[in-house]
Amino acid sequence: MIKKIINILSKPHLIPHKIINFIRFNKLKKEYDFKRFEEKQNNKFNELGLDRKKGISNLNELKKQNAIFNRSMSSEHEVLFSSISLLKKNETLNILEIGTYDGVNSYLLSLLFNNSKIKTIDLESKDYEFQNSYNREKDYNNFITQRNEMIKKSQNIFFKEQNSLSLINSKEKYDLIWVDGSHGYPTACIDIINSLNLINDNGIILCDDVYIDKPKNQDRTYSSIATFETITALKKEKLINFHLVYKRLEKNNNCDPKKRKFIAVLNKNFS
């Protein structure tokens, strides 16, 4: 906090702008109607043929047994996975996760889809981008150790160090693909195109961290409009259909339309 204050004071010409943004954001938080957005989210799930309330109940049962899932990174993507698992509970799925990170989401998928195969990929541990993103550089060796231990918790998780761009050469087909690698150009765009080539005809692709308004500080890793521009272009050509659900409903994360993030749910268009 002190470092942040010092940084602000070092750029006095930006102080009026930051004050205006602070006032605006607090006004948006005060006016935010959580129940209205929750109802909209429930309707978005219904449009996808999913029951969000049952998904939440199912997810909460898992969280009671596994404290690791009660963390700040939790979002509506977990509810989506839970809801999909209830819809397809009698099916054996082939699942691909692009972006393993710490392995927690891989483990969640393995519990929700316990009869399925989860393949999860991430950049090679020696890759510069891998080592110097998401604060991994602070305790790199410990991060790798904890991730690998998390993956070992389930026998139906198969992890591979692999750049997602190389999936262009893959022939394996999947029923569910979670796209959560680098969020900017060109990677996000290529990941989506590759996923469309790898997904089965009735499969589902989910893309994380979708901005529909260009972020103030757009980059190649964290914040970009790349996913939204890519899926919009594909839909325009009638190659896909997609729905957007809110990534988080809490007012701090969802009250500002300019910073609001979504999860995209894609499927092929056969019309």
XYZ file of N, CA and C in Angstrom:
813
model
N 0.832 -1.204 0.000
C 0.000 0.000 0.000
C 0.865 1.252 0.000
N 1.909 1.262 0.840
C 2.813 2.418 0.907
C 3.504 2.615 -0.439
N 3.924 1.507 -1.048
C 4.582 1.581 -2.352
C 3.648 2.181 -3.399
N 2.375 1.814 -3.323
C 1.392 2.327 -4.266
C 1.201 3.826 -4.088
N 1.154 4.279 -2.822
C 0.992 5.706 -2.531
C 2.197 6.499 -3.034
N 3.389 5.948 -2.808
C 4.618 6.617 -3.269
C 4.617 6.739 -4.790
N 4.164 5.680 -5.450
C 4.112 5.682 -6.905
C 3.162 6.756 -7.427
N 2.035 6.916 -6.732
C 1.061 7.946 -7.127
C 1.632 9.342 -6.926
N 2.268 9.545 -5.774
C 2.832 10.865 -5.462
C 3.985 11.231 -6.390
N 4.637 10.229 -6.959
C 5.757 10.501 -7.874
C 5.271 11.009 -9.230
N 3.961 10.917 -9.457
C 3.374 11.399 -10.718
C 2.198 12.316 -10.409
N 2.486 13.511 -9.888
C 1.421 14.415 -9.425
C 0.406 14.796 -10.499
N 0.823 14.802 -11.763
C -0.097 15.177 -12.835
C -1.229 14.157 -13.025
N -1.036 12.937 -12.496
C -2.058 11.900 -12.621
C -3.018 11.861 -11.439
N -2.706 12.603 -10.391
C -3.521 12.543 -9.166
C -4.977 12.939 -9.408
N -5.266 14.050 -10.118
C -6.685 14.402 -10.361
C -7.440 13.286 -11.086
N -6.778 12.670 -12.062
C -7.409 11.584 -12.820
C -7.708 10.392 -11.909
N -6.764 10.066 -11.026
C -6.955 8.930 -10.121
C -8.059 9.214 -9.105
N -8.159 10.463 -8.675
C -9.226 10.839 -7.733
C -10.592 10.683 -8.394
N -10.692 11.130 -9.660
C -11.952 11.010 -10.401
C -12.329 9.536 -10.565
N -11.341 8.709 -10.904
C -11.599 7.269 -11.062
C -12.021 6.625 -9.752
N -11.398 7.066 -8.662
C -11.739 6.536 -7.336
C -13.192 6.864 -6.984
N -13.592 8.108 -7.235
C -14.968 8.535 -6.948
C -15.954 7.766 -7.826
N -15.609 7.626 -9.121
C -16.477 6.911 -10.055
C -16.658 5.459 -9.637
N -15.556 4.805 -9.283
C -15.617 3.390 -8.921
C -16.458 3.171 -7.669
N -16.308 4.024 -6.688
C -17.082 3.879 -5.455
C -18.561 4.158 -5.682
N -18.858 5.034 -6.621
C -20.247 5.292 -6.980
C -20.851 4.051 -7.645
N -20.088 3.417 -8.524
C -20.548 2.195 -9.189
C -20.756 1.063 -8.185
N -19.858 0.956 -7.218
C -20.006 -0.085 -6.191
C -21.273 0.134 -5.370
N -21.535 1.382 -5.034
C -22.705 1.710 -4.218
C -24.002 1.390 -4.970
N -23.994 1.595 -6.271
C -25.198 1.394 -7.079
C -25.358 -0.038 -7.568
N -24.348 -0.867 -7.362
C -24.354 -2.218 -7.921
C -25.443 -3.082 -7.281
N -26.239 -3.717 -8.126
C -27.334 -4.574 -7.674
C -26.941 -6.040 -7.886
N -26.399 -6.659 -6.845
C -25.896 -8.033 -6.959
C -26.996 -8.994 -7.378
N -28.180 -8.880 -6.796
C -29.265 -9.815 -7.083
C -29.682 -9.761 -8.549
N -29.644 -8.570 -9.123
C -30.022 -8.431 -10.534
C -29.022 -9.149 -11.427
N -27.730 -8.992 -11.112
C -26.714 -9.647 -11.919
C -26.713 -11.154 -11.694
N -27.031 -11.578 -10.480
C -27.117 -13.013 -10.209
C -28.254 -13.634 -11.007
N -29.377 -12.932 -11.093
C -30.507 -13.421 -11.886
C -30.133 -13.500 -13.371
N -29.419 -12.490 -13.851
C -28.964 -12.499 -15.243
C -28.019 -13.675 -15.488
N -27.153 -13.937 -14.506
C -26.224 -15.061 -14.641
C -26.967 -16.388 -14.681
N -27.961 -16.545 -13.816
C -28.762 -17.767 -13.824
C -29.419 -17.974 -15.185
N -29.906 -16.884 -15.770
C -30.552 -16.965 -17.085
C -29.551 -17.325 -18.175
N -28.333 -16.811 -18.045
C -27.289 -17.145 -19.021
C -26.992 -18.644 -18.979
N -26.929 -19.202 -17.775
C -26.706 -20.643 -17.635
C -27.878 -21.413 -18.237
N -29.093 -20.947 -17.988
C -30.282 -21.618 -18.521
C -30.261 -21.667 -20.043
N -29.783 -20.591 -20.656
C -29.681 -20.545 -22.120
C -28.733 -21.610 -22.651
N -27.789 -22.000 -21.806
C -26.814 -23.032 -22.180
C -27.294 -24.432 -21.798
N -28.494 -24.502 -21.232
C -29.018 -25.791 -20.794
C -28.427 -26.260 -19.485
N -27.910 -25.306 -18.680
C -27.242 -25.629 -17.420
C -28.028 -25.071 -16.236
N -27.936 -25.767 -15.112
C -28.596 -25.332 -13.881
C -27.536 -24.787 -12.934
N -27.437 -23.462 -12.847
C -26.384 -22.845 -12.043
C -26.534 -23.156 -10.559
N -27.752 -23.154 -10.056
C -27.970 -23.393 -8.628
C -27.526 -24.796 -8.228
N -27.842 -25.770 -9.064
C -27.404 -27.145 -8.774
C -25.890 -27.251 -8.924
N -25.348 -26.494 -9.879
C -23.898 -26.483 -10.061
C -23.188 -25.947 -8.834
N -23.739 -24.878 -8.249
C -23.160 -24.294 -7.036
C -23.238 -25.272 -5.877
N -24.375 -25.923 -5.744
C -24.553 -26.895 -4.656
C -23.560 -28.044 -4.783
N -23.390 -28.539 -5.998
C -22.447 -29.629 -6.256
C -21.012 -29.186 -5.965
N -20.682 -27.966 -6.375
C -19.340 -27.427 -6.150
C -19.068 -27.229 -4.662
N -20.065 -26.748 -3.938
C -19.887 -26.512 -2.496
C -19.614 -27.807 -1.735
N -20.203 -28.898 -2.188
C -19.930 -30.193 -1.558
C -18.467 -30.580 -1.728
N -17.931 -30.308 -2.913
C -16.515 -30.594 -3.154
C -15.625 -29.699 -2.295
N -16.018 -28.443 -2.158
C -15.207 -27.491 -1.398
C -15.189 -27.828 0.093
N -16.250 -28.449 0.572
C -16.271 -28.880 1.966
C -15.196 -29.934 2.226
N -14.934 -30.740 1.222
C -13.978 -31.830 1.362
C -12.554 -31.433 0.955
N -12.437 -30.301 0.242
C -11.134 -29.881 -0.272
C -10.970 -28.378 -0.079
N -10.311 -27.994 0.989
C -10.142 -26.573 1.313
C -9.350 -25.828 0.255
N -8.567 -26.545 -0.543
C -7.734 -25.917 -1.559
C -8.566 -25.137 -2.570
N -9.829 -25.512 -2.748
C -10.682 -24.837 -3.733
C -11.279 -23.526 -3.207
N -11.162 -23.293 -1.914
C -11.660 -22.050 -1.328
C -10.553 -21.002 -1.385
N -10.413 -20.365 -2.527
C -9.317 -19.429 -2.728
C -9.791 -18.226 -3.531
N -8.957 -17.194 -3.532
C -9.351 -15.936 -4.180
C -9.499 -16.067 -5.686
N -8.839 -17.049 -6.292
C -8.914 -17.222 -7.740
C -10.194 -17.928 -8.181
N -10.996 -18.383 -7.240
C -12.254 -19.023 -7.605
C -13.130 -18.039 -8.378
N -13.820 -18.572 -9.374
C -14.713 -17.713 -10.156
C -15.827 -18.565 -10.736
N -16.667 -17.955 -11.548
C -17.812 -18.656 -12.117
C -17.408 -19.767 -13.088
N -16.135 -19.823 -13.491
C -15.724 -20.937 -14.352
C -15.869 -22.265 -13.594
N -15.664 -22.231 -12.283
C -15.818 -23.454 -11.496
C -17.277 -23.888 -11.457
N -18.183 -22.926 -11.370
C -19.619 -23.230 -11.386
C -20.020 -23.789 -12.750
N -19.440 -23.223 -13.806
C -19.702 -23.738 -15.150
C -19.279 -25.196 -15.259
N -18.057 -25.495 -14.825
C -17.577 -26.870 -14.884
C -18.471 -27.807 -14.070
N -18.856 -27.346 -12.893
C -19.709 -28.162 -12.032
C -21.058 -28.432 -12.692
N -21.630 -27.407 -13.295
C -22.926 -27.543 -13.961
C -22.834 -28.471 -15.166
N -21.750 -28.343 -15.927
C -21.548 -29.218 -17.085
C -21.366 -30.667 -16.637
N -20.663 -30.865 -15.522
C -20.427 -32.226 -15.031
C -21.742 -32.907 -14.640
N -22.693 -32.138 -14.134
C -24.004 -32.702 -13.786
C -24.785 -33.065 -15.042
N -24.633 -32.226 -16.066
C -25.322 -32.473 -17.333
C -24.777 -33.726 -18.023
N -23.475 -33.981 -17.846
C -22.807 -35.077 -18.547
C -22.260 -36.128 -17.574
N -22.946 -36.300 -16.445
C -22.428 -37.150 -15.381
C -22.295 -38.619 -15.777
N -23.015 -39.049 -16.795
C -22.933 -40.447 -17.217
C -22.010 -40.637 -18.418
N -21.306 -39.573 -18.785
C -20.446 -39.645 -19.965
C -18.969 -39.666 -19.560
N -18.166 -40.313 -20.388
C -16.716 -40.299 -20.224
C -16.156 -39.316 -21.241
N -15.564 -38.245 -20.750
C -15.126 -37.163 -21.626
C -13.612 -37.127 -21.773
N -13.178 -36.599 -22.891
C -11.773 -36.305 -23.114
C -11.634 -34.784 -22.997
N -10.907 -34.330 -21.978
C -10.854 -32.907 -21.632
C -9.446 -32.366 -21.834
N -9.362 -31.179 -22.412
C -8.081 -30.499 -22.589
C -8.104 -29.173 -21.844
N -7.067 -28.937 -21.054
C -6.900 -27.666 -20.361
C -5.639 -26.984 -20.897
N -5.796 -25.796 -21.457
C -4.660 -25.013 -21.955
C -4.311 -23.976 -20.896
N -3.230 -24.216 -20.178
C -2.826 -23.341 -19.081
C -3.038 -24.019 -17.742
N -2.055 -24.769 -17.298
C -2.174 -25.547 -16.059
C -2.076 -24.680 -14.817
N -1.242 -23.658 -14.867
C -0.902 -22.798 -13.733
C -0.476 -23.666 -12.542
N -1.216 -23.619 -11.416
C -0.785 -24.343 -10.217
C -1.407 -25.732 -10.085
N -2.183 -26.149 -11.085
C -2.750 -27.491 -11.077
C -4.049 -27.634 -10.311
N -4.486 -26.593 -9.608
C -5.703 -26.693 -8.794
C -6.934 -26.903 -9.671
N -7.008 -26.181 -10.783
C -8.162 -26.352 -11.652
C -8.168 -27.731 -12.310
N -6.977 -28.237 -12.638
C -6.872 -29.603 -13.184
C -7.437 -30.612 -12.188
N -7.087 -30.415 -10.926
C -7.560 -31.316 -9.875
C -9.074 -31.213 -9.708
N -9.590 -29.995 -9.777
C -11.039 -29.805 -9.701
C -11.733 -30.548 -10.839
N -11.220 -30.404 -12.051
C -11.799 -31.104 -13.198
C -11.771 -32.621 -12.990
N -10.696 -33.120 -12.410
C -10.573 -34.567 -12.203
C -11.602 -35.093 -11.215
N -12.015 -34.252 -10.275
C -13.031 -34.665 -9.297
C -14.440 -34.522 -9.870
N -14.663 -33.461 -10.619
C -15.988 -33.246 -11.210
C -16.270 -34.267 -12.311
N -15.243 -34.567 -13.095
C -15.372 -35.530 -14.204
C -14.486 -36.739 -13.882
N -14.865 -37.474 -12.850
C -13.952 -38.484 -12.306
C -13.788 -39.718 -13.182
N -14.614 -39.857 -14.218
C -14.449 -40.987 -15.137
C -13.793 -40.550 -16.443
N -13.351 -39.320 -16.483
C -12.832 -38.754 -17.714
C -11.318 -38.592 -17.669
N -10.747 -38.278 -18.825
C -9.315 -38.040 -18.943
C -9.080 -36.537 -19.086
N -8.233 -35.993 -18.240
C -7.909 -34.568 -18.296
C -6.459 -34.405 -18.734
N -6.268 -33.855 -19.911
C -4.923 -33.516 -20.366
C -4.721 -32.026 -20.137
N -3.671 -31.664 -19.430
C -3.399 -30.257 -19.144
C -1.999 -29.910 -19.607
N -1.871 -28.783 -20.284
C -0.571 -28.389 -20.829
C -0.206 -26.974 -20.382
N 1.094 -26.744 -20.280
C 1.617 -25.413 -19.975
C 3.003 -25.292 -20.593
N 3.501 -24.074 -20.661
C 4.818 -23.838 -21.223
C 5.892 -24.639 -20.488
N 6.989 -24.924 -21.168
C 8.103 -25.604 -20.519
C 8.599 -24.769 -19.346
N 8.959 -25.432 -18.272
C 9.360 -24.725 -17.050
C 10.597 -23.862 -17.261
N 11.401 -24.167 -18.276
C 12.592 -23.360 -18.547
C 12.289 -22.154 -19.429
N 11.052 -22.069 -19.934
C 10.663 -20.967 -20.814
C 10.689 -19.641 -20.053
N 11.270 -18.614 -20.649
C 11.393 -17.307 -19.984
C 10.034 -16.737 -19.614
N 9.079 -16.820 -20.539
C 7.739 -16.275 -20.279
C 7.077 -16.998 -19.112
N 7.280 -18.307 -19.038
C 6.705 -19.080 -17.935
C 7.304 -18.645 -16.607
N 8.607 -18.512 -16.565
C 9.302 -18.197 -15.317
C 9.026 -16.779 -14.830
N 8.678 -15.879 -15.751
C 8.563 -14.468 -15.384
C 7.153 -13.911 -15.539
N 6.163 -14.744 -15.345
C 4.775 -14.285 -15.355
C 4.043 -14.849 -14.147
N 2.954 -14.213 -13.779
C 2.125 -14.635 -12.648
C 2.920 -14.774 -11.345
N 3.916 -13.915 -11.174
C 4.724 -13.851 -9.944
C 5.499 -15.132 -9.650
N 5.669 -15.970 -10.648
C 6.399 -17.223 -10.418
C 7.867 -16.989 -10.105
N 8.402 -15.875 -10.609
C 9.831 -15.622 -10.413
C 10.196 -15.436 -8.943
N 9.202 -15.116 -8.102
C 9.470 -14.876 -6.684
C 9.866 -16.155 -5.944
N 9.253 -17.280 -6.347
C 9.559 -18.554 -5.679
C 9.339 -19.671 -6.684
N 10.106 -19.622 -7.745
C 9.907 -20.484 -8.905
C 9.965 -21.972 -8.566
N 11.003 -22.402 -7.886
C 11.174 -23.831 -7.585
C 10.042 -24.368 -6.717
N 9.627 -23.582 -5.741
C 8.535 -24.002 -4.877
C 7.222 -24.095 -5.660
N 7.031 -23.162 -6.587
C 5.819 -23.185 -7.424
C 5.747 -24.483 -8.223
N 6.855 -24.847 -8.855
C 6.896 -26.071 -9.663
C 6.616 -27.297 -8.801
N 7.231 -27.344 -7.629
C 7.053 -28.491 -6.733
C 5.588 -28.631 -6.314
N 4.974 -27.524 -5.908
C 3.584 -27.577 -5.459
C 2.639 -27.924 -6.604
N 2.910 -27.379 -7.791
C 2.068 -27.712 -8.952
C 2.123 -29.201 -9.257
N 3.321 -29.751 -9.279
C 3.483 -31.169 -9.599
C 2.831 -32.065 -8.551
N 2.914 -31.674 -7.293
C 2.265 -32.440 -6.224
C 0.750 -32.408 -6.377
N 0.219 -31.248 -6.792
C -1.224 -31.122 -6.999
C -1.682 -32.039 -8.130
N -0.946 -32.069 -9.214
C -1.298 -32.904 -10.361
C -1.275 -34.390 -10.002
N -0.359 -34.772 -9.131
C -0.222 -36.180 -8.738
C -1.386 -36.668 -7.872
N -2.229 -35.750 -7.416
C -3.346 -36.143 -6.563
C -4.371 -36.991 -7.304
N -4.380 -36.904 -8.624
C -5.389 -37.639 -9.393
C -4.748 -38.443 -10.511
N -5.226 -39.667 -10.703
C -4.679 -40.536 -11.732
C -5.235 -40.224 -13.114
N -6.296 -39.422 -13.191
C -6.837 -39.125 -14.519
C -6.406 -37.758 -15.047
N -5.345 -37.178 -14.436
C -4.721 -35.959 -14.955
C -3.422 -36.342 -15.662
N -3.266 -35.854 -16.882
C -2.061 -36.109 -17.661
C -1.451 -34.764 -18.049
N -0.328 -34.437 -17.440
C 0.307 -33.136 -17.628
C 1.451 -33.220 -18.623
N 1.556 -32.186 -19.459
C 2.654 -32.129 -20.416
C 3.150 -30.697 -20.557
N 4.471 -30.520 -20.527
C 5.049 -29.215 -20.814
C 5.050 -29.044 -22.330
N 4.216 -28.135 -22.781
C 4.009 -27.993 -24.224
C 3.464 -26.607 -24.522
N 4.055 -25.933 -25.486
C 3.519 -24.660 -25.954
C 2.207 -24.940 -26.684
N 1.158 -24.251 -26.306
C -0.163 -24.520 -26.887
C -0.199 -24.300 -28.396
N 0.717 -23.496 -28.928
C 0.739 -23.261 -30.373
C 0.991 -24.554 -31.139
N 1.694 -25.495 -30.511
C 2.016 -26.758 -31.175
C 0.792 -27.668 -31.321
N -0.317 -27.303 -30.708
C -1.537 -28.098 -30.857
C -2.039 -28.103 -32.299
N -1.490 -27.229 -33.118
C -1.863 -27.210 -34.534
C -1.542 -28.548 -35.192
N -0.599 -29.297 -34.611
C -0.199 -30.593 -35.154
C -0.923 -31.766 -34.495
N -1.772 -31.477 -33.519
C -2.441 -32.553 -32.781
C -3.609 -33.135 -33.577
N -3.818 -34.429 -33.418
C -4.936 -35.109 -34.083
C -5.989 -35.590 -33.074
N -5.675 -35.456 -31.790
C -6.589 -35.953 -30.750
C -7.822 -35.064 -30.667
N -8.963 -35.665 -30.412
C -10.215 -34.930 -30.301
C -10.658 -34.847 -28.840
N -11.359 -33.764 -28.507
C -11.772 -33.516 -27.131
C -13.260 -33.152 -27.075
N -13.837 -33.415 -25.902
C -15.248 -33.095 -25.677
C -15.421 -31.765 -24.932
N -14.377 -31.374 -24.217
C -14.405 -30.132 -23.444
C -12.997 -29.539 -23.446
N -12.893 -28.267 -23.829
C -11.591 -27.595 -23.844
C -11.683 -26.297 -23.052
N -10.745 -26.122 -22.134
C -10.650 -24.912 -21.300
C -9.441 -24.116 -21.772
N -9.679 -22.934 -22.351
C -8.616 -22.093 -22.905
C -8.267 -21.011 -21.890
N -7.110 -21.175 -21.256
C -6.688 -20.232 -20.214
C -5.169 -20.041 -20.270
N -4.667 -19.825 -21.482
C -3.249 -19.537 -21.649
C -3.026 -18.036 -21.689
N -2.081 -17.585 -22.488
C -1.876 -16.147 -22.654
C -3.111 -15.539 -23.307
N -3.533 -14.363 -22.829
C -4.820 -13.816 -23.235
C -4.755 -12.820 -24.391
N -3.545 -12.514 -24.863
C -3.425 -11.525 -25.925
C -3.069 -12.139 -27.268
N -2.911 -11.263 -28.270
C -2.467 -11.714 -29.596
C -0.982 -12.056 -29.562
N -0.560 -13.046 -30.335
C -1.360 -13.907 -31.223
C -1.880 -15.178 -30.551
N -1.402 -15.444 -29.317
C -1.655 -16.755 -28.701
C -3.135 -17.046 -28.486
N -3.883 -16.092 -27.949
C -5.301 -16.333 -27.665
C -6.055 -16.704 -28.938
N -5.781 -15.988 -30.000
C -6.435 -16.254 -31.278
C -6.086 -17.655 -31.789
N -4.809 -18.011 -31.747
C -4.371 -19.323 -32.238
C -4.944 -20.434 -31.369
N -4.976 -20.225 -30.046
C -5.539 -21.247 -29.146
C -6.998 -21.537 -29.489
N -7.748 -20.496 -29.815
C -9.168 -20.688 -30.151
C -9.318 -21.436 -31.464
N -8.534 -21.054 -32.487
C -8.604 -21.740 -33.778
C -8.202 -23.204 -33.631
N -7.118 -23.460 -32.901
C -6.694 -24.843 -32.661
C -7.774 -25.630 -31.931
N -8.406 -24.999 -30.948
C -9.442 -25.680 -30.164
C -10.630 -26.064 -31.041
N -10.974 -25.203 -31.983
C -12.085 -25.514 -32.897
C -11.752 -26.717 -33.774
N -10.481 -26.880 -34.101
C -10.065 -28.032 -34.895
C -10.000 -29.306 -34.063
N -9.830 -29.156 -32.754
C -9.664 -30.317 -31.867
C -10.959 -30.753 -31.188
N -11.962 -29.901 -31.185
C -13.184 -30.210 -30.438
C -14.095 -31.136 -31.245
N -14.717 -32.072 -30.576
C -15.715 -32.923 -31.225
C -16.932 -32.093 -31.618
N -17.725 -32.616 -32.506
C -18.843 -31.841 -33.061
C -19.789 -31.306 -32.000
N -20.035 -32.078 -30.970
C -20.953 -31.633 -29.909
C -20.208 -31.158 -28.664
N -18.925 -30.882 -28.825
C -18.113 -30.472 -27.685
C -18.281 -29.011 -27.317
N -17.678 -28.652 -26.187
C -17.793 -27.297 -25.639
C -16.400 -26.717 -25.427
N -16.213 -25.475 -25.839
C -14.974 -24.743 -25.581
C -15.287 -23.587 -24.655
N -14.501 -23.436 -23.598
C -14.649 -22.313 -22.677
C -13.366 -21.490 -22.681
N -13.506 -20.178 -22.761
C -12.360 -19.269 -22.772
C -12.440 -18.335 -21.572
N -11.357 -18.237 -20.836
C -11.330 -17.437 -19.614
C -10.945 -15.986 -19.887
N -11.300 -15.105 -18.955
C -10.841 -13.711 -18.911
C -11.114 -12.941 -20.198
N -12.379 -12.908 -20.594
C -12.766 -12.215 -21.818
C -13.179 -10.774 -21.498
N -12.469 -9.832 -22.089
C -12.856 -8.421 -22.020
C -13.629 -8.073 -23.285
N -14.726 -7.339 -23.134
C -15.441 -6.860 -24.318
C -15.135 -5.393 -24.584
N -14.548 -4.725 -23.590
C -14.016 -3.376 -23.767
C -12.501 -3.462 -23.659
N -11.807 -2.757 -24.517
C -10.352 -2.812 -24.533
C -9.788 -2.372 -23.193
N -9.011 -3.216 -22.516
C -8.417 -2.839 -21.222
C -7.489 -1.643 -21.374
N -7.395 -0.867 -20.317
C -6.540 0.322 -20.338
C -5.093 -0.057 -20.607
N -4.618 -1.098 -19.969
C -3.243 -1.558 -20.153
C -3.248 -2.934 -20.805
N -3.538 -2.964 -22.083
C -3.624 -4.226 -22.803
C -2.221 -4.830 -22.985
N -2.126 -6.149 -22.826
C -0.842 -6.813 -23.002
C -1.045 -8.193 -23.609
N 0.034 -8.936 -23.781
C -0.025 -10.235 -24.446
C -0.313 -11.382 -23.488
N -0.228 -11.121 -22.182
C -0.340 -12.213 -21.211
C -1.612 -12.151 -20.381
N -1.906 -10.995 -19.806
C -2.966 -10.915 -18.799
C -4.277 -10.325 -19.307
N -4.214 -9.155 -19.927
C -5.428 -8.395 -20.245
C -5.450 -8.001 -21.711
N -6.468 -8.465 -22.421
C -6.553 -8.172 -23.841
C -7.974 -8.390 -24.338
N -8.284 -7.757 -25.440
C -9.578 -7.946 -26.089
C -9.479 -9.012 -27.184
N -8.340 -9.677 -27.263
C -8.073 -10.628 -28.351
C -9.123 -11.724 -28.452
N -9.500 -12.320 -27.344
C -10.475 -13.414 -27.377
C -11.804 -12.939 -27.926
N -12.281 -11.789 -27.432
C -13.586 -11.290 -27.875
C -13.565 -10.939 -29.360
N -12.508 -10.313 -29.817
C -12.416 -9.967 -31.237
C -12.372 -11.226 -32.103
N -11.674 -12.254 -31.624
C -11.554 -13.498 -32.395
C -12.891 -14.216 -32.499
N -13.572 -14.391 -31.366
C -14.841 -15.139 -31.410
C -15.936 -14.338 -32.108
N -15.872 -13.014 -32.032
C -16.840 -12.180 -32.741
C -16.673 -12.326 -34.245
N -15.407 -12.344 -34.704
C -15.135 -12.528 -36.130
C -15.603 -13.901 -36.612
N -15.383 -14.928 -35.789
C -15.800 -16.284 -36.153
C -17.322 -16.401 -36.199
N -17.989 -15.749 -35.266
C -19.454 -15.782 -35.256
C -20.026 -15.035 -36.453
N -19.395 -13.928 -36.824
C -19.845 -13.145 -37.977
C -19.854 -13.996 -39.238
N -18.880 -14.899 -39.344
C -18.794 -15.790 -40.503
C -19.613 -17.064 -40.308
N -20.407 -17.112 -39.218
C -21.289 -18.240 -38.914
C -20.529 -19.553 -38.745
N -19.326 -19.433 -38.168
C -18.511 -20.616 -37.898
C -18.723 -21.142 -36.485
N -19.129 -20.268 -35.568
C -19.374 -20.659 -34.184
C -20.587 -19.911 -33.641
N -21.086 -20.398 -32.540
C -21.986 -19.647 -31.664
C -21.259 -19.466 -30.342
N -21.542 -18.394 -29.636
C -20.947 -18.254 -28.305
C -21.876 -17.502 -27.377
N -21.729 -17.792 -26.091
C -22.407 -17.086 -25.020
C -21.355 -16.526 -24.076
N -21.671 -15.424 -23.429
C -20.786 -14.849 -22.426
C -21.458 -14.908 -21.065
N -20.756 -15.430 -20.071
C -21.240 -15.403 -18.692
C -20.257 -14.570 -17.867
N -20.750 -13.952 -16.817
C -19.892 -13.126 -15.978
C -18.844 -13.993 -15.283
N -17.603 -13.512 -15.263
C -16.544 -14.265 -14.594
C -16.731 -14.230 -13.080
N -17.077 -13.071 -12.560
C -17.343 -12.936 -11.128
C -18.533 -12.008 -10.940
N -19.263 -12.201 -9.853
C -20.442 -11.386 -9.579
C -20.239 -10.386 -8.457
N -19.165 -10.535 -7.666
C -18.941 -9.606 -6.565
C -18.775 -8.185 -7.114
N -19.271 -7.216 -6.352
C -19.292 -5.841 -6.866
C -17.910 -5.289 -7.177
N -16.899 -5.664 -6.409
C -15.554 -5.152 -6.669
C -15.036 -5.578 -8.043
N -15.495 -6.733 -8.512
C -15.027 -7.256 -9.790
C -15.976 -6.995 -10.946
N -17.238 -6.708 -10.645
C -18.239 -6.687 -11.717
C -18.982 -5.366 -11.864
N -18.742 -4.430 -10.969
C -19.545 -3.203 -11.006
C -19.149 -2.248 -12.125
N -17.882 -2.299 -12.551
C -17.391 -1.368 -13.563
C -17.435 -2.027 -14.939
N -18.323 -1.581 -15.830
C -18.435 -2.192 -17.165
C -17.123 -2.171 -17.947
N -16.281 -1.181 -17.694
C -15.029 -1.062 -18.430
C -14.009 -2.112 -18.002
N -14.159 -2.645 -16.792
C -13.212 -3.637 -16.277
C -13.834 -5.025 -16.130
N -15.086 -5.144 -16.468
C -15.818 -6.400 -16.290
C -15.265 -7.489 -17.204
N -15.123 -8.694 -16.653
C -14.616 -9.824 -17.422
C -15.683 -10.908 -17.551
N -15.555 -11.684 -18.618
C -16.518 -12.739 -18.916
C -15.797 -14.051 -19.194
N -16.576 -15.110 -19.235
C -16.120 -16.414 -19.724
C -16.940 -16.702 -20.967
N -16.280 -17.047 -22.044
C -16.983 -17.362 -23.290
C -17.215 -18.866 -23.392
N -18.407 -19.237 -23.793
C -18.767 -20.641 -24.013
C -19.066 -20.799 -25.499
N -18.238 -21.580 -26.193
C -18.306 -21.698 -27.650
C -18.731 -23.080 -28.080
N -19.423 -23.137 -29.207
C -19.629 -24.396 -29.902
C -19.698 -24.131 -31.397
N -19.452 -25.156 -32.173
C -19.458 -25.014 -33.628
C -20.860 -24.737 -34.139
N -20.929 -23.978 -35.203
C -22.207 -23.648 -35.823
C -22.399 -24.520 -37.051
N -23.479 -25.307 -37.051
C -23.734 -26.192 -38.184
C -24.930 -25.747 -39.013
N -25.351 -24.479 -38.804
C -26.519 -23.989 -39.545
C -26.154 -23.722 -41.002
